[in-house]
């Protein structure tokens, strides 16, 4: 797909914001630059409204300017870059016996299957709660209408180094705690390495959805306070004494309570 010609752009803020639409898409895409001429990576504004697209572009410029004043690369590093750096650090921990190979292998499989393909070249500083919500939708549909629905085989690397193909295993939607853990650790690594200001660390994880897309609900239960109140107010039940035989039963004698 070729780059749009100049006449296809709509300029705002003295040329600092340039909007355009791609063929077969109603969404506005933006190219922005800072006051010193530093160009930011093109991105989708996520809206079909031009005024809202301009607002999104101005917000992106503001974030990039703040990053620059903090000594960070405007826009920050991409998610894929940071995820690879994090995986490299995790492999080092395996060598130092800080973590286990099986655990790191599982974490790497998760981030290479879900996180890196989705966020990929998105700047870590550009991932917002809205972006994470969109990822949740994509993840919920991964095995039904997403990439997992069309993948016939996946390559598995065994501990002895041998590889083989198998049909993909569908991971239950309820097992996403591990995926949230991996994503959370990548963001914490970005904060530690100063790729991301701590104030912009998003909240990851929360209420999950069941397979049909509806929000799961917690089973009814007493709270700790309610349970304690029940124990103090409920009377102790009286247990009747067992019957006492006055004479051996095989002689036809009756029992008394």
PDB file of N, CA and C in Angstrom, residues 113-122 135:
ATOM      1  N   UNK A 113       2.495 -15.533  21.704  1.00  0.00           N
ATOM      2  CA  UNK A 113       1.230 -15.896  21.061  1.00  0.00           C
ATOM      3  C   UNK A 113       0.239 -14.740  21.094  1.00  0.00           C
ATOM      4  N   UNK A 114       0.176 -14.018  22.212  1.00  0.00           N
ATOM      5  CA  UNK A 114      -0.867 -13.005  22.382  1.00  0.00           C
ATOM      6  C   UNK A 114      -0.342 -11.572  22.395  1.00  0.00           C
ATOM      7  N   UNK A 115       0.556 -11.264  23.318  1.00  0.00           N
ATOM      8  CA  UNK A 115       0.917  -9.865  23.559  1.00  0.00           C
ATOM      9  C   UNK A 115       1.701  -9.227  22.418  1.00  0.00           C
ATOM     10  N   UNK A 116       2.785  -9.883  21.993  1.00  0.00           N
ATOM     11  CA  UNK A 116       3.612  -9.286  20.942  1.00  0.00           C
ATOM     12  C   UNK A 116       2.857  -9.158  19.616  1.00  0.00           C
ATOM     13  N   UNK A 117       2.128 -10.186  19.159  1.00  0.00           N
ATOM     14  CA  UNK A 117       1.389 -10.010  17.899  1.00  0.00           C
ATOM     15  C   UNK A 117       0.368  -8.878  17.961  1.00  0.00           C
ATOM     16  N   UNK A 118      -0.247  -8.670  19.122  1.00  0.00           N
ATOM     17  CA  UNK A 118      -1.293  -7.638  19.198  1.00  0.00           C
ATOM     18  C   UNK A 118      -0.692  -6.237  19.321  1.00  0.00           C
ATOM     19  N   UNK A 119       0.168  -6.024  20.310  1.00  0.00           N
ATOM     20  CA  UNK A 119       0.692  -4.670  20.549  1.00  0.00           C
ATOM     21  C   UNK A 119       1.861  -4.343  19.627  1.00  0.00           C
ATOM     22  N   UNK A 120       2.716  -5.293  19.358  1.00  0.00           N
ATOM     23  CA  UNK A 120       3.788  -5.216  18.379  1.00  0.00           C
ATOM     24  C   UNK A 120       4.523  -3.866  18.355  1.00  0.00           C
ATOM     25  N   UNK A 121       4.282  -3.057  17.331  1.00  0.00           N
ATOM     26  CA  UNK A 121       5.018  -1.801  17.155  1.00  0.00           C
ATOM     27  C   UNK A 121       4.386  -0.619  17.901  1.00  0.00           C
ATOM     28  N   UNK A 122       3.365  -0.873  18.682  1.00  0.00           N
ATOM     29  CA  UNK A 122       2.762   0.206  19.468  1.00  0.00           C
ATOM     30  C   UNK A 122       3.742   0.652  20.541  1.00  0.00           C
ATOM     31  N   UNK A 135      -7.698  -4.943  23.603  1.00  0.00           N
ATOM     32  CA  UNK A 135      -6.967  -6.218  23.612  1.00  0.00           C
ATOM     33  C   UNK A 135      -7.808  -7.321  24.241  1.00  0.00           C
TER      34      UNK A 135
END
